[in-house]
Amino acid sequence: MVATRPGAFDGSLFTLFPRALSNSSLSPTLLSGSQYARKLINIIPNKKKGGSGALRYGMGTKGPEMGVEQEDGWEYRRSDGTIEVIVLGSDNALYRYDEALDAYEEVKTGLSSLGMVGTTTFNGKLIFYNGQDANFSYDGTDFTDLGEYVEDRLAGSYTWISSSSFSLKPAGGRSDYPDGRMVRVKFVSSDPIEATVASSSLVGDTLTVTVTGTPFPASSEVIEMIEYFDEPPPFSFITTANDKLWALSGGVSRPKVYRGSDPMKAFYTTAENNENSWFDQGTDTSTQEVAYINIQNKANVFDELLAIGSYNGAMVFYGRLRTYIWQGYDPGEIGGFIPVKTLAVGLIHQKLRQSMPNDEAFVTPFGLRTLSVQVQTDGVEVTSDIGSTQDGEFSDKIRALLADDDSYRKARSFFYQRDGMFGYKLDDTGLQVYVLNDKAKGWTEFQGYFADAASFVALGDNRLMILRGEQAYLYANGTDALVGESYADDEEPIFGMWWLPWLSRSARWGNRAVEILLEDTAPNVTLTLDRMIDFREQNVVTTQVTVTGGGSKWDEALWDVGMWDSGTINPVVTDKFLADKAFSYRLSFSTTEGPVNLLGLRPIGR
């Protein structure tokens, strides 16, 4: 360390922590040091004191190990207002974590290993889908497959045969009465009677159905109505909008191969606020099939829908190649649901889309984009978007995500409202985080336990749960009383880095020292300062310095220590060099203690 006399050297290259965080899209020679960093790792805007960059919080364990690897998770709010978390295990089973009991319970098994599980919230339930198994709901107690009774108006000539059978003339080509299916028959003198199909026999155009037991009247009666129970096909995606559920065709979700049939159909429930009403029924013109719209011929490309969202009251259908915006409330009515706009940009993964204030952010093949900007430009890259500054980082991660099926299944995203963080996981090397608050907005990268975590659950009580391996963790920002505040990932150190762009002025720079400006930083943190000159990144000079605190300004016995105690001393590090063109610094540290708040760097020289 070195002391410098005020006025002896020029401080014109003083660089504050960048308010716009990092930028990987522009050459570091073009960036303004006080606006953008070349790269940030585990550094976020300081919410407690705007203007500086703060080391992110760590995480602490929550509950016991689950016993199998955790792959995904979802919050469920019980009727009493308490929270439970449903976790998908690597054994393709669902587990319920009860915080009051601090224990996991296996609640559903046998899910397909090929499915990509997701949920939506509807009627106070979680609706599950995975494109392979029957869609089902969870009400806090039971898991129930979606389905409903469908009135068979396409058939005719209902006839009582015996106390265990009836006959009808089905519509051509239909097979609505397989063995094991539930039926409901309404005779003129009774309430509907439920039964299970034991067998059926088609002779000519007449189908005779025999059920188990003898539930029907003993003598001939007029049949008023026959219904059969049917389930919608497995859906690869379901979401909630306009009091209905909307869904996409089933199949295995892969990075480069489409799921199969019906890639451009969007299915929907025909009745409002009913998760089971998927079939078009009840009128003489009903098809008795799952209701849908097909936007294939609006695309003019071989596209496949991956997800559904909403934007300013409109429905948004995200394809791999295009994004389709429709408006209206009732697709079953002529003119009730119409196309508005098609954007020449698509989505790469159903789990890489998040709602923002009056907007939606989604990862395209080019990087992260927002609907508000893409609507203005019709998806053409003529205007910068919030993700444009991080295209360099996203480019490498998108390539890794689309490499193979296993990599594709790793994609996750989340919005943690309390700290204004949008997280996007595309691989296991680092989580891309967009921070949006009144202090700053921009991109940073979370490494450590965040990098290879399997899933992130933003809980409704302002806590962030991270699922990693067999263990669940909570973000240690003080929102959980037991975890508290911590700057370590389960006692493991967190690596922080701020890499400045190239700094220069019109003349040669002769450096003598550099001052590291800190605010409210824990003592004994060792800072590593790497310096490069004249665009030669391979030639690095490294210096280390340990943060110390100053002595008390007043006698601690007579004054309130909290008001008058010492602060952090800004380290001044000797670093003598001549730079003909430019120079750059990379400040890093690894610590389990905090806070660490970086205000700026002040090169001292002339």
Coordinates of C-alpha atoms in Angstrom, one line a residue:
M1 CA 0.0 0.0 0.0
V2 CA 1.1 3.6 -0.6
A3 CA 0.0 7.0 0.6
T4 CA -0.4 9.7 -1.9
R5 CA -0.3 13.5 -1.5
P6 CA -3.6 15.2 -2.5
G7 CA -3.1 17.0 -5.8
A8 CA 0.0 15.2 -6.8
F9 CA -1.7 13.0 -9.4
D10 CA -4.6 13.1 -11.8
G11 CA -7.8 11.2 -10.9
S12 CA -9.7 11.8 -14.1
L13 CA -10.1 8.0 -14.8
F14 CA -12.1 7.5 -11.6
T15 CA -14.6 4.8 -12.4
L16 CA -17.8 4.2 -10.3
F17 CA -19.6 0.9 -10.1
P18 CA -21.7 0.7 -13.3
R19 CA -25.4 1.5 -13.0
A20 CA -26.2 -0.5 -16.0
L21 CA -24.3 -3.6 -14.7
S22 CA -22.6 -5.8 -17.4
N23 CA -22.4 -5.8 -21.2
S24 CA -21.1 -8.8 -23.1
S25 CA -22.4 -7.6 -26.5
L26 CA -20.0 -4.7 -27.2
S27 CA -16.2 -4.8 -27.3
P28 CA -14.7 -3.8 -24.0
T29 CA -12.9 -1.0 -25.8
L30 CA -16.2 0.7 -26.6
L31 CA -17.8 0.5 -23.1
S32 CA -18.0 3.3 -20.6
G33 CA -16.5 2.1 -17.4
S34 CA -19.1 3.9 -15.1
Q35 CA -22.0 2.6 -17.2
Y36 CA -21.1 -1.0 -18.0
A37 CA -18.8 -3.7 -16.6
R38 CA -17.2 -6.1 -18.9
K39 CA -18.4 -8.9 -16.6
L40 CA -19.9 -9.2 -13.2
I41 CA -20.1 -12.4 -11.2
N42 CA -22.2 -12.6 -8.0
I43 CA -22.4 -8.8 -7.8
I44 CA -25.7 -7.0 -7.7
P45 CA -26.8 -3.4 -7.1
N46 CA -26.7 -2.5 -3.4
K47 CA -30.4 -2.1 -2.3
K48 CA -29.4 -0.7 1.0
K49 CA -27.3 2.1 -0.4
G50 CA -27.7 2.9 -4.1
G51 CA -24.7 3.6 -6.3
S52 CA -22.5 0.7 -5.2
G53 CA -22.3 -3.0 -6.1
A54 CA -22.9 -5.6 -3.5
L55 CA -21.9 -9.2 -3.1
R56 CA -25.1 -11.3 -3.5
Y57 CA -26.3 -13.1 -0.5
G58 CA -25.6 -16.8 0.0
M59 CA -27.9 -19.6 0.9
G60 CA -28.7 -21.8 3.9
T61 CA -30.1 -25.3 4.1
K62 CA -33.9 -25.8 4.4
G63 CA -35.1 -29.1 5.7
P64 CA -33.4 -32.5 5.4
E65 CA -32.1 -34.1 2.3
M66 CA -34.9 -35.5 0.2
G67 CA -33.2 -38.8 -0.5
V68 CA -33.2 -38.5 -4.3
E69 CA -32.0 -35.7 -6.6
Q70 CA -34.4 -32.8 -6.9
E71 CA -35.3 -31.8 -10.5
D72 CA -38.0 -29.2 -10.2
G73 CA -40.4 -27.7 -7.6
W74 CA -43.6 -25.6 -7.2
E75 CA -45.4 -23.7 -4.5
Y76 CA -48.8 -24.7 -3.3
R77 CA -50.9 -22.6 -0.9
R78 CA -53.1 -24.6 1.4
S79 CA -56.6 -23.5 2.3
D80 CA -55.3 -22.4 5.7
G81 CA -52.9 -20.0 4.0
T82 CA -49.7 -22.0 4.7
I83 CA -47.2 -23.0 2.1
E84 CA -46.0 -26.4 1.0
V85 CA -43.6 -27.2 -1.8
I86 CA -44.2 -30.0 -4.3
V87 CA -40.8 -31.4 -5.6
L88 CA -40.1 -33.6 -8.6
G89 CA -37.5 -36.2 -7.9
S90 CA -35.1 -37.9 -10.2
D91 CA -37.1 -41.1 -9.6
N92 CA -40.0 -39.5 -11.5
A93 CA -42.1 -39.2 -8.3
L94 CA -43.5 -36.1 -6.6
Y95 CA -42.7 -35.3 -3.0
R96 CA -44.4 -32.9 -0.6
Y97 CA -42.3 -30.8 1.7
D98 CA -44.2 -29.8 4.9
E99 CA -42.3 -27.0 6.6
A100 CA -44.1 -27.5 9.9
L101 CA -43.0 -31.1 10.0
D102 CA -39.7 -30.3 8.3
A103 CA -40.1 -33.5 6.3
Y104 CA -40.7 -34.9 2.8
E105 CA -43.5 -37.3 1.9
E106 CA -43.8 -39.2 -1.4
V107 CA -47.2 -38.4 -2.8
K108 CA -47.3 -39.5 -6.4
T109 CA -45.2 -42.0 -8.3
G110 CA -44.9 -43.5 -11.8
L111 CA -44.4 -40.3 -13.9
S112 CA -42.8 -40.8 -17.3
S113 CA -39.1 -40.2 -17.5
L114 CA -39.6 -38.6 -20.9
G115 CA -42.0 -35.9 -19.7
M116 CA -41.1 -32.3 -18.9
V117 CA -43.2 -31.5 -15.9
G118 CA -44.8 -28.1 -15.4
T119 CA -47.8 -26.6 -13.6
T120 CA -50.3 -23.8 -13.7
T121 CA -52.6 -22.5 -10.9
F122 CA -56.4 -22.8 -11.4
N123 CA -59.4 -22.9 -9.1
G124 CA -57.1 -23.0 -6.1
K125 CA -55.3 -26.1 -7.4
L126 CA -52.0 -27.0 -9.1
I127 CA -52.6 -28.4 -12.6
F128 CA -49.8 -30.7 -13.7
Y129 CA -48.7 -31.7 -17.2
N130 CA -45.7 -33.4 -18.8
G131 CA -46.8 -34.3 -22.4
Q132 CA -46.7 -38.1 -21.6
D133 CA -49.0 -38.9 -18.7
A134 CA -52.6 -37.9 -18.0
N135 CA -52.9 -34.3 -16.9
F136 CA -53.9 -34.1 -13.2
S137 CA -54.8 -31.6 -10.5
Y138 CA -53.6 -31.3 -6.9
D139 CA -55.9 -29.7 -4.2
G140 CA -53.6 -30.1 -1.2
T141 CA -54.7 -33.6 -0.5
D142 CA -55.5 -35.6 -3.6
F143 CA -54.1 -35.9 -7.1
T144 CA -57.0 -36.3 -9.6
D145 CA -56.7 -36.9 -13.4
L146 CA -58.5 -34.3 -15.5
G147 CA -61.6 -35.5 -17.3
E148 CA -65.4 -35.2 -17.7
Y149 CA -68.5 -37.0 -18.8
V150 CA -69.3 -36.3 -22.4
E151 CA -72.9 -36.5 -23.7
D152 CA -73.0 -38.8 -26.7
R153 CA -75.3 -36.8 -29.0
L154 CA -73.5 -38.1 -32.1
A155 CA -75.0 -41.5 -31.3
G156 CA -78.7 -42.4 -31.5
S157 CA -81.3 -45.2 -31.0
Y158 CA -80.6 -45.6 -27.2
T159 CA -82.2 -48.9 -26.2
W160 CA -82.4 -50.7 -22.8
I161 CA -81.3 -54.4 -23.3
S162 CA -81.1 -55.7 -19.7
S163 CA -80.1 -54.7 -16.2
S164 CA -76.5 -54.8 -17.3
S165 CA -76.5 -53.7 -20.9
F166 CA -77.8 -51.1 -23.4
S167 CA -77.4 -50.5 -27.1
L168 CA -77.0 -47.5 -29.4
K169 CA -76.0 -46.6 -32.9
P170 CA -72.6 -44.7 -32.7
A171 CA -71.4 -42.2 -35.2
G172 CA -69.2 -43.7 -37.9
G173 CA -65.6 -44.4 -37.0
R174 CA -66.0 -43.6 -33.3
S175 CA -65.0 -45.9 -30.4
D176 CA -66.2 -44.1 -27.3
Y177 CA -67.0 -47.3 -25.2
P178 CA -63.7 -49.2 -24.6
D179 CA -63.5 -51.8 -21.8
G180 CA -63.0 -50.1 -18.4
R181 CA -64.5 -46.7 -19.3
M182 CA -67.1 -45.2 -17.0
V183 CA -70.5 -44.5 -18.5
R184 CA -73.5 -42.6 -17.1
V185 CA -77.0 -43.5 -18.3
K186 CA -80.2 -41.5 -17.6
F187 CA -83.4 -43.5 -17.7
V188 CA -86.7 -41.7 -17.8
S189 CA -87.6 -42.7 -14.2
S190 CA -84.3 -42.4 -12.4
D191 CA -81.3 -40.2 -11.8
P192 CA -78.2 -40.9 -13.9
I193 CA -76.7 -44.3 -13.2
E194 CA -72.9 -44.7 -13.3
A195 CA -71.3 -48.0 -14.4
T196 CA -68.1 -49.4 -15.8
V197 CA -67.9 -50.9 -19.3
A198 CA -67.1 -54.6 -19.2
S199 CA -67.4 -55.4 -22.9
S200 CA -69.0 -54.1 -26.1
S201 CA -70.0 -55.7 -29.4
L202 CA -70.7 -54.0 -32.7
V203 CA -73.1 -55.8 -35.1
G204 CA -73.9 -53.9 -38.2
D205 CA -74.4 -50.3 -37.0
T206 CA -75.6 -51.2 -33.5
L207 CA -73.2 -51.3 -30.5
T208 CA -74.2 -53.3 -27.5
V209 CA -72.5 -52.3 -24.3
T210 CA -72.3 -54.5 -21.2
V211 CA -71.4 -53.1 -17.8
T212 CA -70.2 -54.7 -14.6
G213 CA -72.9 -55.7 -12.2
T214 CA -76.7 -55.0 -12.7
P215 CA -77.1 -51.3 -12.1
F216 CA -79.9 -50.7 -14.7
P217 CA -83.6 -51.2 -14.3
A218 CA -84.8 -54.8 -14.4
S219 CA -87.4 -54.0 -17.1
S220 CA -87.4 -52.0 -20.3
E221 CA -87.2 -48.2 -19.9
V222 CA -86.7 -45.3 -22.2
I223 CA -83.1 -44.0 -22.1
E224 CA -83.0 -40.2 -22.2
M225 CA -79.2 -39.7 -22.2
I226 CA -76.0 -41.6 -22.4
E227 CA -72.6 -40.1 -21.3
Y228 CA -69.1 -41.6 -21.3
F229 CA -66.2 -40.4 -19.2
D230 CA -63.2 -39.1 -21.2
E231 CA -59.9 -37.5 -20.5
P232 CA -58.1 -34.9 -22.6
P233 CA -54.8 -36.2 -24.1
P234 CA -51.5 -35.5 -22.3
F235 CA -50.6 -31.9 -22.9
S236 CA -47.0 -30.6 -23.1
F237 CA -48.0 -27.2 -21.7
I238 CA -51.0 -25.8 -19.8
T239 CA -51.5 -22.2 -18.7
T240 CA -54.3 -20.1 -17.2
A241 CA -55.9 -17.1 -19.0
N242 CA -59.3 -15.5 -19.2
D243 CA -60.9 -17.9 -16.7
K244 CA -59.9 -20.9 -18.9
L245 CA -57.1 -23.4 -19.3
W246 CA -55.1 -23.4 -22.5
A247 CA -52.9 -26.2 -23.6
L248 CA -50.6 -27.5 -26.3
S249 CA -50.3 -31.0 -27.9
G250 CA -48.4 -33.7 -26.1
G251 CA -45.2 -35.4 -26.9
V252 CA -41.5 -35.3 -25.9
S253 CA -40.0 -31.8 -25.8
R254 CA -36.6 -31.9 -27.6
P255 CA -34.2 -29.1 -28.8
K256 CA -34.3 -29.9 -32.5
V257 CA -37.1 -32.4 -33.1
Y258 CA -40.7 -31.4 -33.0
R259 CA -43.1 -33.3 -30.7
G260 CA -45.2 -34.8 -33.5
S261 CA -48.8 -34.4 -34.5
D262 CA -50.8 -31.2 -34.0
P263 CA -47.8 -28.9 -33.4
M264 CA -49.9 -25.7 -34.0
K265 CA -53.1 -26.6 -32.2
A266 CA -54.0 -24.6 -29.0
F267 CA -56.6 -26.5 -26.9
Y268 CA -58.8 -24.8 -24.3
T269 CA -61.6 -25.5 -21.8
T270 CA -65.1 -24.9 -23.1
A271 CA -66.5 -23.7 -19.7
E272 CA -65.1 -21.0 -17.5
N273 CA -63.5 -21.9 -14.2
N274 CA -63.7 -25.7 -14.8
E275 CA -60.4 -27.5 -15.2
N276 CA -62.2 -30.6 -16.5
S277 CA -64.3 -29.2 -19.3
W278 CA -62.1 -29.8 -22.3
F279 CA -64.7 -31.4 -24.7
D280 CA -66.9 -29.6 -27.2
Q281 CA -70.3 -31.0 -26.2
G282 CA -73.9 -30.3 -25.3
T283 CA -75.3 -29.2 -28.7
D284 CA -76.4 -31.1 -31.9
T285 CA -73.4 -29.6 -33.7
S286 CA -70.8 -30.5 -31.0
T287 CA -67.8 -32.5 -32.1
Q288 CA -67.4 -34.3 -28.8
E289 CA -63.6 -33.8 -29.3
V290 CA -61.2 -31.6 -27.3
A291 CA -61.9 -28.0 -28.3
Y292 CA -59.0 -26.3 -30.1
I293 CA -57.9 -23.7 -32.6
N294 CA -55.3 -24.5 -35.2
I295 CA -53.1 -21.6 -36.3
Q296 CA -51.0 -23.7 -38.7
N297 CA -52.2 -21.7 -41.7
K298 CA -51.5 -18.4 -40.0
A299 CA -47.8 -19.3 -39.8
N300 CA -46.6 -19.9 -43.4
V301 CA -43.6 -21.8 -41.9
F302 CA -43.2 -25.3 -40.3
D303 CA -43.5 -24.2 -36.8
E304 CA -44.4 -25.7 -33.4
L305 CA -46.0 -24.0 -30.4
L306 CA -43.9 -24.3 -27.2
A307 CA -45.7 -22.0 -24.7
I308 CA -48.7 -19.7 -24.2
G309 CA -48.6 -16.3 -22.4
S310 CA -50.6 -13.1 -22.2
Y311 CA -49.7 -9.5 -23.0
N312 CA -51.9 -6.4 -22.5
G313 CA -55.1 -8.5 -22.5
A314 CA -54.0 -10.5 -25.6
M315 CA -53.1 -14.2 -25.8
V316 CA -49.5 -14.9 -27.0
F317 CA -48.7 -18.2 -28.6
Y318 CA -44.9 -18.8 -28.7
G319 CA -43.6 -21.0 -31.5
R320 CA -40.1 -22.0 -32.2
L321 CA -39.9 -19.7 -35.2
R322 CA -42.7 -17.2 -34.8
T323 CA -44.8 -15.6 -32.0
Y324 CA -48.5 -15.3 -32.6
I325 CA -50.7 -12.7 -30.9
W326 CA -54.5 -13.2 -30.7
Q327 CA -57.2 -11.3 -29.0
G328 CA -60.6 -12.2 -27.7
Y329 CA -62.3 -14.3 -25.0
D330 CA -64.3 -17.1 -26.7
P331 CA -62.6 -19.2 -29.4
G332 CA -65.9 -21.1 -29.8
E333 CA -67.7 -18.0 -31.2
I334 CA -67.3 -16.7 -34.7
G335 CA -65.2 -13.5 -34.4
G336 CA -64.7 -14.2 -30.7
F337 CA -61.0 -14.8 -31.0
I338 CA -59.0 -13.3 -33.8
P339 CA -55.3 -13.0 -34.9
V340 CA -53.7 -9.6 -34.3
K341 CA -50.0 -9.9 -35.1
T342 CA -47.3 -12.3 -36.0
L343 CA -43.7 -11.6 -34.9
A344 CA -40.7 -13.0 -36.8
V345 CA -39.1 -14.3 -33.6
G346 CA -39.6 -17.4 -31.5
L347 CA -39.0 -19.1 -28.2
I348 CA -36.3 -21.8 -27.6
H349 CA -37.8 -23.4 -24.5
Q350 CA -41.2 -23.3 -22.6
K351 CA -39.5 -22.7 -19.3
L352 CA -37.5 -19.7 -20.4
R353 CA -40.3 -17.2 -20.3
Q354 CA -41.3 -14.8 -17.5
S355 CA -43.9 -12.1 -17.1
M356 CA -42.6 -8.6 -16.4
P357 CA -44.5 -5.4 -15.5
N358 CA -46.8 -4.9 -18.6
D359 CA -44.5 -7.1 -20.6
E360 CA -43.1 -10.7 -21.2
A361 CA -39.5 -11.6 -21.4
F362 CA -38.5 -14.7 -23.3
V363 CA -35.3 -16.3 -24.6
T364 CA -35.1 -16.4 -28.4
P365 CA -32.4 -18.0 -30.5
F366 CA -30.7 -14.6 -30.5
G367 CA -30.9 -13.9 -26.7
L368 CA -33.5 -12.6 -24.3
R369 CA -36.1 -10.3 -25.7
T370 CA -39.3 -8.6 -24.5
L371 CA -42.7 -8.6 -26.3
S372 CA -43.1 -4.8 -26.0
V373 CA -40.1 -4.1 -28.1
Q374 CA -40.7 -7.0 -30.5
V375 CA -44.3 -5.9 -31.2
Q376 CA -42.9 -2.5 -32.2
T377 CA -40.4 -3.9 -34.6
D378 CA -42.3 -7.1 -35.8
G379 CA -39.5 -9.2 -34.4
V380 CA -36.8 -7.6 -36.6
E381 CA -33.5 -6.7 -34.7
V382 CA -33.5 -3.0 -35.3
T383 CA -34.0 -1.7 -31.8
S384 CA -32.0 -2.7 -28.7
D385 CA -33.9 -4.7 -26.1
I386 CA -33.2 -5.4 -22.4
G387 CA -31.4 -8.6 -23.3
S388 CA -29.3 -7.0 -26.1
T389 CA -26.5 -6.1 -23.8
Q390 CA -26.1 -9.7 -22.7
D391 CA -26.2 -11.4 -26.1
G392 CA -22.6 -12.5 -25.9
E393 CA -23.2 -14.5 -22.8
F394 CA -26.6 -15.9 -24.0
S395 CA -25.1 -17.0 -27.3
D396 CA -22.8 -19.5 -25.7
K397 CA -25.4 -20.7 -23.3
I398 CA -28.1 -21.2 -26.0
R399 CA -25.6 -23.3 -27.9
A400 CA -25.0 -25.5 -24.9
L401 CA -28.8 -25.7 -24.1
L402 CA -29.6 -27.0 -27.6
A403 CA -26.8 -29.5 -27.8
D404 CA -28.8 -32.5 -26.8
D405 CA -31.9 -33.8 -25.0
D406 CA -30.3 -33.9 -21.5
S407 CA -29.0 -30.4 -21.8
Y408 CA -32.4 -29.1 -23.0
R409 CA -34.1 -30.4 -19.9
K410 CA -32.0 -28.2 -17.6
A411 CA -33.6 -24.9 -18.6
R412 CA -35.3 -23.0 -15.8
S413 CA -36.3 -19.4 -15.1
F414 CA -37.8 -17.5 -12.2
F415 CA -38.9 -14.1 -11.0
Y416 CA -38.0 -13.2 -7.5
Q417 CA -40.1 -10.1 -6.9
R418 CA -38.7 -9.0 -3.5
D419 CA -35.3 -8.3 -5.0
G420 CA -36.4 -7.6 -8.5
M421 CA -34.4 -10.5 -10.0
F422 CA -35.2 -12.4 -13.2
G423 CA -33.1 -15.6 -13.4
Y424 CA -32.5 -17.7 -16.5
K425 CA -30.6 -21.0 -16.3
L426 CA -29.5 -22.5 -19.6
D427 CA -26.5 -24.6 -18.4
D428 CA -24.6 -25.5 -15.3
T429 CA -21.9 -22.8 -15.6
G430 CA -23.8 -19.7 -14.5
L431 CA -27.2 -18.3 -13.9
Q432 CA -28.0 -15.2 -16.0
V433 CA -29.8 -12.6 -13.8
Y434 CA -31.5 -9.4 -14.8
V435 CA -31.9 -7.0 -11.9
L436 CA -34.7 -4.5 -12.1
N437 CA -35.2 -2.0 -9.3
D438 CA -35.1 1.7 -8.5
K439 CA -31.3 1.6 -7.9
A440 CA -30.2 0.0 -11.2
K441 CA -31.1 -2.3 -13.9
G442 CA -29.0 -4.7 -15.9
W443 CA -27.3 -8.1 -16.1
T444 CA -25.1 -10.0 -13.8
E445 CA -24.2 -13.7 -13.4
F446 CA -24.7 -15.9 -10.4
Q447 CA -22.2 -18.7 -9.9
G448 CA -21.6 -20.9 -6.9
Y449 CA -24.6 -23.0 -5.8
F450 CA -26.9 -21.0 -8.1
A451 CA -25.0 -22.3 -11.2
D452 CA -25.8 -26.0 -11.0
A453 CA -29.0 -25.8 -9.0
A454 CA -31.9 -27.7 -10.6
S455 CA -34.7 -25.3 -9.9
F456 CA -35.7 -22.1 -8.2
V457 CA -39.1 -21.5 -6.4
A458 CA -40.0 -17.9 -5.6
L459 CA -42.4 -18.4 -2.6
G460 CA -45.3 -16.1 -2.0
D461 CA -43.9 -15.0 1.4
N462 CA -40.9 -13.3 -0.3
R463 CA -38.5 -16.2 0.2
L464 CA -36.5 -17.8 -2.7
M465 CA -36.0 -21.6 -2.5
I466 CA -33.2 -23.2 -4.5
L467 CA -33.3 -26.9 -5.2
R468 CA -29.8 -28.4 -5.7
G469 CA -28.9 -32.1 -5.5
E470 CA -30.9 -33.7 -2.7
Q471 CA -31.0 -30.6 -0.6
A472 CA -33.2 -27.5 -0.6
Y473 CA -31.8 -24.1 0.3
L474 CA -33.2 -20.6 1.0
Y475 CA -31.6 -17.4 -0.3
A476 CA -30.0 -15.9 2.8
N477 CA -31.2 -12.3 2.5
G478 CA -32.9 -12.3 5.9
T479 CA -36.4 -13.3 4.7
D480 CA -36.2 -16.6 6.6
A481 CA -35.7 -16.3 10.4
L482 CA -33.7 -19.5 10.7
V483 CA -31.4 -19.0 7.7
G484 CA -31.0 -15.3 8.4
E485 CA -28.4 -13.2 6.4
S486 CA -25.3 -15.0 5.1
Y487 CA -22.6 -14.4 2.5
A488 CA -21.7 -18.1 2.0
D489 CA -23.4 -20.9 0.0
D490 CA -23.9 -23.3 2.9
E491 CA -20.6 -22.2 4.4
E492 CA -18.8 -22.4 1.1
P493 CA -17.2 -19.1 -0.1
I494 CA -18.7 -17.0 -2.8
F495 CA -16.6 -15.7 -5.6
G496 CA -17.2 -12.1 -6.6
M497 CA -15.8 -10.3 -9.6
W498 CA -16.0 -6.9 -11.3
W499 CA -14.1 -6.7 -14.6
L500 CA -13.8 -3.2 -15.9
P501 CA -13.7 -2.4 -19.6
W502 CA -10.6 -0.8 -21.1
L503 CA -9.9 2.7 -19.7
S504 CA -8.1 5.3 -21.7
R505 CA -7.6 9.0 -22.3
S506 CA -6.0 10.9 -25.2
A507 CA -2.5 10.7 -23.9
R508 CA -0.2 8.1 -22.3
W509 CA -1.1 7.2 -18.8
G510 CA 1.5 6.9 -16.1
N511 CA 0.0 5.1 -13.1
R512 CA 1.3 5.1 -9.6
A513 CA -1.5 3.5 -7.5
V514 CA -5.1 2.6 -7.5
E515 CA -7.6 3.3 -4.8
I516 CA -10.4 0.8 -4.2
L517 CA -13.5 2.6 -2.9
L518 CA -15.6 0.5 -0.6
E519 CA -18.7 1.1 1.5
D520 CA -19.7 -0.8 4.7
T521 CA -17.5 -3.8 3.8
A522 CA -16.6 -6.5 6.3
P523 CA -12.9 -6.5 7.4
N524 CA -10.4 -9.2 6.5
V525 CA -11.8 -9.8 3.0
T526 CA -8.8 -10.3 0.6
L527 CA -9.3 -8.4 -2.7
T528 CA -7.4 -9.6 -5.8
L529 CA -6.6 -6.9 -8.4
D530 CA -5.6 -8.1 -11.8
R531 CA -4.2 -5.4 -14.2
M532 CA -3.8 -5.5 -18.0
I533 CA -2.4 -2.8 -20.3
D534 CA -2.6 -1.9 -24.0
F535 CA -5.2 -4.6 -24.9
R536 CA -2.9 -7.4 -23.9
E537 CA -5.1 -9.6 -21.7
Q538 CA -2.6 -12.4 -21.5
N539 CA -0.1 -10.1 -19.6
V540 CA -1.6 -9.8 -16.1
V541 CA -0.1 -8.2 -13.0
T542 CA -1.8 -9.4 -9.8
T543 CA -1.9 -7.6 -6.5
Q544 CA -3.7 -8.6 -3.3
V545 CA -4.9 -6.4 -0.4
T546 CA -6.9 -7.2 2.7
V547 CA -9.8 -4.9 3.8
T548 CA -9.4 -3.3 7.2
G549 CA -11.5 -1.1 9.4
G550 CA -10.5 2.3 10.8
G551 CA -10.2 3.1 14.5
S552 CA -13.1 4.6 16.5
K553 CA -13.6 8.3 16.1
W554 CA -14.8 8.7 19.7
D555 CA -14.3 6.9 23.0
E556 CA -16.6 3.9 22.8
A557 CA -17.2 4.1 26.5
L558 CA -18.8 7.5 26.2
W559 CA -20.5 7.4 22.7
D560 CA -23.0 5.2 21.0
V561 CA -20.8 2.8 19.1
G562 CA -23.4 2.2 16.4
M563 CA -23.4 5.9 15.5
W564 CA -19.8 6.9 15.9
D565 CA -17.8 3.7 15.3
S566 CA -15.3 3.1 12.5
G567 CA -15.9 2.6 8.8
T568 CA -14.1 0.8 6.0
I569 CA -10.7 2.1 5.0
N570 CA -10.4 2.4 1.2
P571 CA -7.2 0.4 0.2
V572 CA -4.7 2.3 -1.9
V573 CA -2.5 -0.2 -3.8
T574 CA 0.8 0.6 -5.4
D575 CA 0.7 -0.3 -9.1
K576 CA 3.3 1.5 -11.3
F577 CA 3.0 1.2 -15.1
L578 CA 2.9 3.1 -18.3
A579 CA 0.0 2.6 -20.7
D580 CA 0.3 3.9 -24.2
K581 CA -3.2 3.0 -25.3
A582 CA -5.4 1.7 -22.4
F583 CA -5.5 -0.4 -19.2
S584 CA -8.1 -2.5 -17.4
Y585 CA -8.6 -3.9 -13.9
R586 CA -10.3 -7.0 -12.7
L587 CA -11.3 -6.9 -9.1
S588 CA -12.2 -10.3 -7.5
F589 CA -12.5 -12.0 -4.1
S590 CA -13.7 -15.2 -2.5
T591 CA -15.3 -14.9 0.9
T592 CA -17.7 -16.3 3.4
E593 CA -18.1 -13.0 5.2
G594 CA -20.0 -9.9 4.2
P595 CA -21.2 -7.5 3.2
V596 CA -18.8 -6.5 0.4
N597 CA -19.9 -3.2 -1.3
L598 CA -17.9 -1.9 -4.2
L599 CA -18.3 1.8 -4.9
G600 CA -15.5 2.4 -7.5
L601 CA -11.9 2.3 -8.6
R602 CA -9.7 5.4 -8.7
P603 CA -6.5 5.1 -10.7
I604 CA -3.9 7.6 -9.4
G605 CA -1.4 8.9 -11.9
R606 CA -0.9 11.4 -14.7

